[in-house]
Amino acid sequence: MKNSSVLIIYTGGTIGMVSDPLSGILKPFNFKNLSKEIPELKKFKIKLDSFSFAKPIDSSNMNPSIWSDLVKIVEKNYDKYDGFVILHGSDTMAYTASALSFMLENLNKPVILTGSQLPIGTIRTDGKENIITAIEIAAAKQNGKPVVPEVAIYFEYALYRGNRTKKVNAEHFQAFASPNYPKLAEAGVHLKFNHEYIRKPNNKKLNVHYQTNSNIAVLKMFPGITENYVRSVLNAHHTKAIILETFGSGNAPTEKWLLNLFKKAIHEGKIIVNVTQCIAGSVEQGKYQTSTELKKLGIIGGNDITFEAAITKLMHLLVFQLSYTQLKKKFVTSISGEITKS
Ligand code: ASP
């Protein structure tokens, strides 16, 4: 860890809040004073620099243009630092982590996102531990090589592959889970890395993708879903791809009108991806009769991908104007560890 350098990028979120001494209202604190809030940082033998967005945001306002800004910051500073810590609100952190994992092709350095449930300026904050350990992880090296050369989320003593995470709790400090992929590390008395699950560096040159395409609709199945509703979602103007959120292992009602609408959408060149509503487990089209027809229509089975990774992967892939077959092949193949080969 000695002689390591880490750039901390503050985008916003609860973590950067302190209470105003007069009014008691929570307000963003000046990131130049990071070590005033966390004096422990001075004890690190790591060179730390910080960069704060001019207007920090609640992560509910996160969007692809800010992802583009973020990847540009990483790109610009890539050779200067050993790792990056992005402080981010927890609400959309799983989306940002997933998006960055696709936009930063050939990433060979750690990009660790973290945040907190309680502001850094409150006594019981979880933010201090989260920042301190995220920095340690971003700086960690073994034989001169970064230990975690990928986009990851550190939260409440656990490190997760970013594009495998979901925010699962709005109350508990343990806000994230990675139901379909093991933790990359656990922080107890020791920081224990699970090396076998961490991506290996490919030593290729970083290739940054700035563009995304958000012309995607989401259709969540529910008992009683109506033909009119499905038609309006599938026909929405400019829609290029649809994520079907299905039951269990990828099942949907077998009603003729529904299958006909899917068929029509595919015929019109729209991409349809099948992702499960379940928190854990995989889509297996063809396992039940209720998904066999979806498979026959050419709907793409999302296997064990999260909704967050599926939507950001589509945003990324749609930019390349691929044919249905090419896009299908890319979607079911892992780009940065987001999907297991079926
Ligand atoms: N609403 C906040 C945000 O996502 C919650 C948090 O910071 O964790 O920005």
XYZ file of C-alpha atoms and ligand atoms in Angstrom:
351
model
C 0.000 0.000 0.000
C 3.014 2.226 0.487
C 3.544 4.768 -2.270
C 0.086 4.133 -3.619
C -2.089 6.948 -4.827
C -5.871 7.156 -4.907
C -8.187 9.746 -6.399
C -11.462 10.214 -4.510
C -14.303 11.500 -6.673
C -17.329 12.884 -4.853
C -20.541 12.859 -6.881
C -22.988 13.475 -4.031
C -25.289 11.441 -1.807
C -25.807 11.176 1.928
C -22.174 10.371 2.615
C -21.046 13.941 1.944
C -23.514 15.603 4.268
C -22.846 17.372 7.551
C -25.376 19.124 9.696
C -25.308 22.883 9.742
C -24.327 23.919 13.309
C -26.991 26.620 13.417
C -29.996 25.126 11.659
C -29.229 21.418 12.075
C -30.148 20.950 8.395
C -28.029 18.500 6.394
C -25.915 20.143 3.713
C -23.013 18.993 1.534
C -19.629 19.567 3.122
C -16.591 20.986 1.422
C -14.577 18.091 0.105
C -11.354 20.022 0.471
C -11.885 19.401 4.203
C -12.197 15.630 3.868
C -9.459 14.934 6.379
C -11.106 17.293 8.880
C -14.167 15.054 8.836
C -12.088 11.868 8.742
C -8.802 12.605 10.567
C -7.900 8.889 10.226
C -7.096 9.582 6.558
C -3.943 11.414 7.627
C -2.565 8.143 8.994
C -2.673 6.492 5.591
C 0.609 6.160 3.748
C -1.357 6.650 0.561
C -1.290 9.789 -1.542
C -4.894 10.966 -1.570
C -6.369 13.580 -3.826
C -10.004 14.474 -4.087
C -12.243 15.893 -6.737
C -15.770 17.020 -6.056
C -18.561 17.646 -8.529
C -19.338 21.380 -8.507
C -22.965 20.537 -7.792
C -23.142 17.267 -5.836
C -26.309 15.330 -6.627
C -28.658 12.965 -4.900
C -28.023 9.810 -6.906
C -31.678 9.678 -7.972
C -30.604 12.392 -10.411
C -27.798 10.274 -11.848
C -27.857 10.001 -15.643
C -25.779 8.745 -18.586
C -24.235 12.137 -19.240
C -22.785 12.107 -15.703
C -21.531 8.536 -16.288
C -19.785 9.933 -19.310
C -18.219 12.690 -17.155
C -17.124 10.078 -14.629
C -15.392 7.858 -17.153
C -13.652 10.923 -18.582
C -12.311 11.789 -15.114
C -11.026 8.231 -14.677
C -9.496 8.276 -18.163
C -7.790 11.635 -17.630
C -6.273 10.498 -14.338
C -5.718 6.847 -15.209
C -1.930 6.961 -15.332
C -1.604 9.265 -12.344
C -3.331 7.092 -9.739
C -3.285 3.462 -8.652
C -6.985 3.429 -7.959
C -10.180 5.439 -7.753
C -12.870 5.764 -5.093
C -16.211 7.170 -6.215
C -18.443 8.498 -3.457
C -21.999 8.087 -4.643
C -25.517 7.963 -3.229
C -26.594 4.396 -2.621
C -29.934 4.633 -4.470
C -28.530 4.244 -7.990
C -25.031 3.066 -7.130
C -25.661 -0.392 -8.641
C -26.654 1.234 -11.952
C -23.582 3.469 -12.034
C -21.266 0.596 -11.118
C -22.807 -1.538 -13.866
C -22.623 1.250 -16.456
C -18.993 2.076 -15.649
C -18.031 -1.592 -15.925
C -19.134 -1.483 -19.590
C -17.903 2.016 -20.393
C -14.396 1.384 -19.015
C -13.280 -1.408 -21.334
C -9.959 -3.042 -20.378
C -10.015 -1.474 -16.924
C -6.945 -2.707 -15.092
C -7.180 -0.569 -11.979
C -9.644 -0.490 -9.075
C -12.681 1.773 -9.334
C -14.441 1.373 -5.997
C -17.827 2.951 -5.383
C -19.013 3.586 -1.876
C -21.440 5.749 0.059
C -23.344 5.512 3.304
C -26.756 5.256 4.866
C -25.961 7.977 7.425
C -24.157 11.255 6.638
C -20.469 11.477 7.427
C -21.236 14.298 9.843
C -23.426 12.173 12.132
C -22.099 10.275 15.133
C -23.255 6.800 14.085
C -22.235 7.249 10.460
C -21.316 4.178 8.445
C -19.584 6.498 5.957
C -16.194 6.661 7.667
C -15.565 2.940 7.646
C -16.871 2.703 4.106
C -14.535 5.425 2.799
C -11.488 4.253 4.729
C -11.775 0.638 3.592
C -12.705 1.613 0.022
C -9.462 3.622 -0.126
C -7.478 0.681 1.260
C -8.983 -1.567 -1.411
C -8.348 0.944 -4.201
C -4.706 1.153 -3.095
C -4.151 -2.557 -2.460
C -1.428 -4.188 -4.551
C 0.122 -7.612 -4.702
C 3.463 -8.057 -6.460
C 3.112 -4.499 -7.710
C -0.252 -5.227 -9.364
C -3.671 -3.949 -8.194
C -5.582 -6.568 -6.221
C -9.026 -5.502 -7.518
C -8.669 -4.332 -11.129
C -12.392 -3.865 -11.698
C -15.436 -1.732 -10.844
C -16.668 -2.778 -7.413
C -18.924 -1.563 -4.619
C -17.701 -1.528 -1.031
C -20.434 -1.240 1.567
C -20.718 -2.391 5.176
C -17.710 -4.704 5.391
C -18.216 -6.335 1.992
C -16.792 -5.792 -1.481
C -19.005 -6.791 -4.400
C -18.516 -6.931 -8.152
C -20.272 -3.703 -9.157
C -22.323 -5.100 -12.018
C -23.648 -7.938 -9.838
C -25.067 -5.746 -7.086
C -28.527 -4.551 -6.122
C -29.589 -2.104 -3.466
C -31.729 -4.352 -1.290
C -32.311 -2.326 1.868
C -33.196 1.303 2.477
C -32.844 1.019 6.249
C -30.023 -1.317 7.207
C -26.367 -0.422 6.913
C -26.005 -3.527 4.783
C -27.772 -1.932 1.828
C -26.307 -4.053 -0.992
C -26.272 -7.666 -2.035
C -24.790 -9.591 -4.906
C -27.139 -12.575 -4.943
C -25.677 -14.339 -7.991
C -21.978 -13.766 -7.413
C -19.732 -14.270 -4.366
C -18.288 -11.309 -2.476
C -14.902 -10.151 -3.761
C -13.672 -9.370 -0.260
C -14.792 -9.175 3.341
C -13.488 -6.700 5.859
C -13.261 -8.091 9.357
C -10.199 -7.879 11.545
C -8.333 -8.496 8.288
C -9.223 -7.453 4.787
C -9.799 -10.865 3.222
C -9.806 -10.891 -0.582
C -11.474 -13.779 -2.408
C -8.896 -13.753 -5.189
C -10.510 -16.536 -7.204
C -13.580 -14.373 -7.850
C -11.750 -11.156 -8.721
C -11.142 -10.369 -12.389
C -7.626 -10.790 -13.685
C -6.013 -7.775 -15.357
C -5.797 -8.170 -19.139
C -3.054 -5.512 -19.434
C -4.679 -4.040 -22.535
C -4.992 -0.311 -23.031
C -8.002 1.334 -21.403
C -10.710 1.923 -24.006
C -13.365 4.336 -22.832
C -16.908 4.387 -24.235
C -18.664 7.695 -23.640
C -21.937 7.094 -25.438
C -25.057 5.243 -24.333
C -28.532 4.897 -25.815
C -31.469 5.108 -23.391
C -34.258 4.189 -25.796
C -35.264 1.223 -23.681
C -38.639 0.272 -22.229
C -39.265 -1.965 -19.241
C -42.244 -4.288 -19.092
C -42.847 -5.901 -15.741
C -45.180 -8.895 -15.846
C -47.967 -9.108 -13.281
C -51.072 -11.260 -13.054
C -53.800 -9.286 -14.815
C -51.520 -7.331 -17.161
C -53.657 -5.934 -19.991
C -53.224 -6.022 -23.742
C -53.587 -2.247 -23.975
C -50.836 -1.671 -21.469
C -48.414 -4.089 -23.145
C -49.177 -2.613 -26.552
C -48.508 0.934 -25.366
C -45.165 -0.053 -23.823
C -44.003 -2.037 -26.853
C -45.090 0.659 -29.278
C -43.592 3.565 -27.351
C -41.895 5.901 -29.787
C -38.160 5.412 -30.382
C -38.036 2.232 -28.280
C -35.144 0.099 -29.503
C -35.102 -2.522 -26.764
C -37.458 -3.860 -24.109
C -36.566 -5.561 -20.858
C -39.216 -8.067 -19.865
C -39.242 -8.582 -16.137
C -40.669 -12.065 -15.867
C -41.725 -14.458 -13.119
C -39.358 -17.032 -11.604
C -37.012 -18.616 -14.107
C -38.228 -16.413 -16.974
C -41.925 -17.201 -17.242
C -44.766 -15.099 -18.624
C -48.465 -15.673 -19.369
C -48.992 -17.833 -22.461
C -51.914 -15.803 -23.821
C -51.932 -15.513 -27.581
C -52.330 -11.718 -27.660
C -49.178 -11.303 -25.544
C -47.065 -13.598 -27.701
C -48.371 -11.900 -30.835
C -47.363 -8.483 -29.499
C -43.851 -9.763 -28.712
C -43.638 -11.304 -32.173
C -44.655 -8.013 -33.794
C -42.112 -6.030 -31.755
C -39.291 -8.405 -32.742
C -40.440 -8.264 -36.338
C -40.124 -4.470 -36.165
C -36.481 -4.919 -35.120
C -36.915 -4.358 -31.387
C -34.687 -6.263 -29.025
C -36.436 -8.085 -26.169
C -34.462 -9.355 -23.172
C -35.912 -11.618 -20.483
C -34.759 -10.866 -16.920
C -36.272 -12.390 -13.800
C -38.146 -10.395 -11.154
C -36.515 -12.632 -8.528
C -33.610 -11.237 -6.561
C -31.527 -14.373 -7.102
C -31.375 -17.176 -9.649
C -31.481 -17.324 -13.425
C -33.731 -17.145 -16.433
C -33.926 -20.515 -18.160
C -36.181 -20.120 -21.183
C -37.648 -23.473 -22.125
C -37.658 -24.915 -18.621
C -41.431 -24.405 -18.341
C -44.076 -24.227 -21.042
C -44.605 -20.593 -19.958
C -41.199 -19.607 -21.294
C -40.820 -22.021 -24.205
C -42.718 -19.723 -26.572
C -40.575 -16.733 -25.539
C -37.494 -18.687 -26.517
C -39.038 -19.716 -29.842
C -39.791 -16.060 -30.635
C -36.107 -15.233 -30.209
C -36.424 -13.331 -26.937
C -32.973 -13.103 -25.369
C -32.634 -14.984 -22.054
C -30.783 -12.818 -19.526
C -29.602 -15.811 -17.467
C -28.403 -14.503 -14.052
C -27.863 -10.853 -14.967
C -29.326 -8.224 -12.625
C -31.886 -5.750 -13.922
C -29.377 -2.935 -13.304
C -26.682 -4.629 -15.361
C -29.143 -5.647 -18.085
C -30.402 -2.131 -18.684
C -26.967 -0.489 -18.646
C -25.548 -3.240 -20.874
C -28.326 -2.595 -23.385
C -27.676 1.167 -23.179
C -24.051 0.404 -23.994
C -24.658 -2.162 -26.763
C -27.384 -0.199 -28.573
C -24.799 2.413 -29.538
C -23.089 -0.067 -31.896
C -26.145 -0.564 -34.143
C -25.725 -4.343 -34.147
C -28.048 -6.796 -35.849
C -30.415 -8.801 -33.590
C -28.141 -11.849 -33.835
C -24.971 -9.878 -33.086
C -26.570 -8.083 -30.160
C -27.950 -11.340 -28.774
C -24.498 -12.897 -28.903
C -22.925 -9.917 -27.136
C -25.690 -9.713 -24.551
C -25.355 -13.315 -23.394
C -21.554 -13.116 -23.335
C -19.832 -11.540 -20.356
C -18.173 -8.167 -20.986
C -16.959 -7.572 -17.454
C -18.223 -10.469 -15.375
C -21.893 -9.416 -15.267
C -23.406 -12.656 -16.574
C -22.596 -16.318 -16.172
C -22.264 -18.376 -19.332
C -25.379 -20.552 -19.658
N -30.921 9.407 -1.767
C -29.526 9.227 -1.473
C -28.783 9.047 -2.787
O -28.839 8.015 -3.364
C -29.307 8.095 -0.543
C -27.834 7.838 -0.286
O -27.003 8.723 -0.375
O -27.471 6.708 0.034
O -28.144 9.959 -3.239
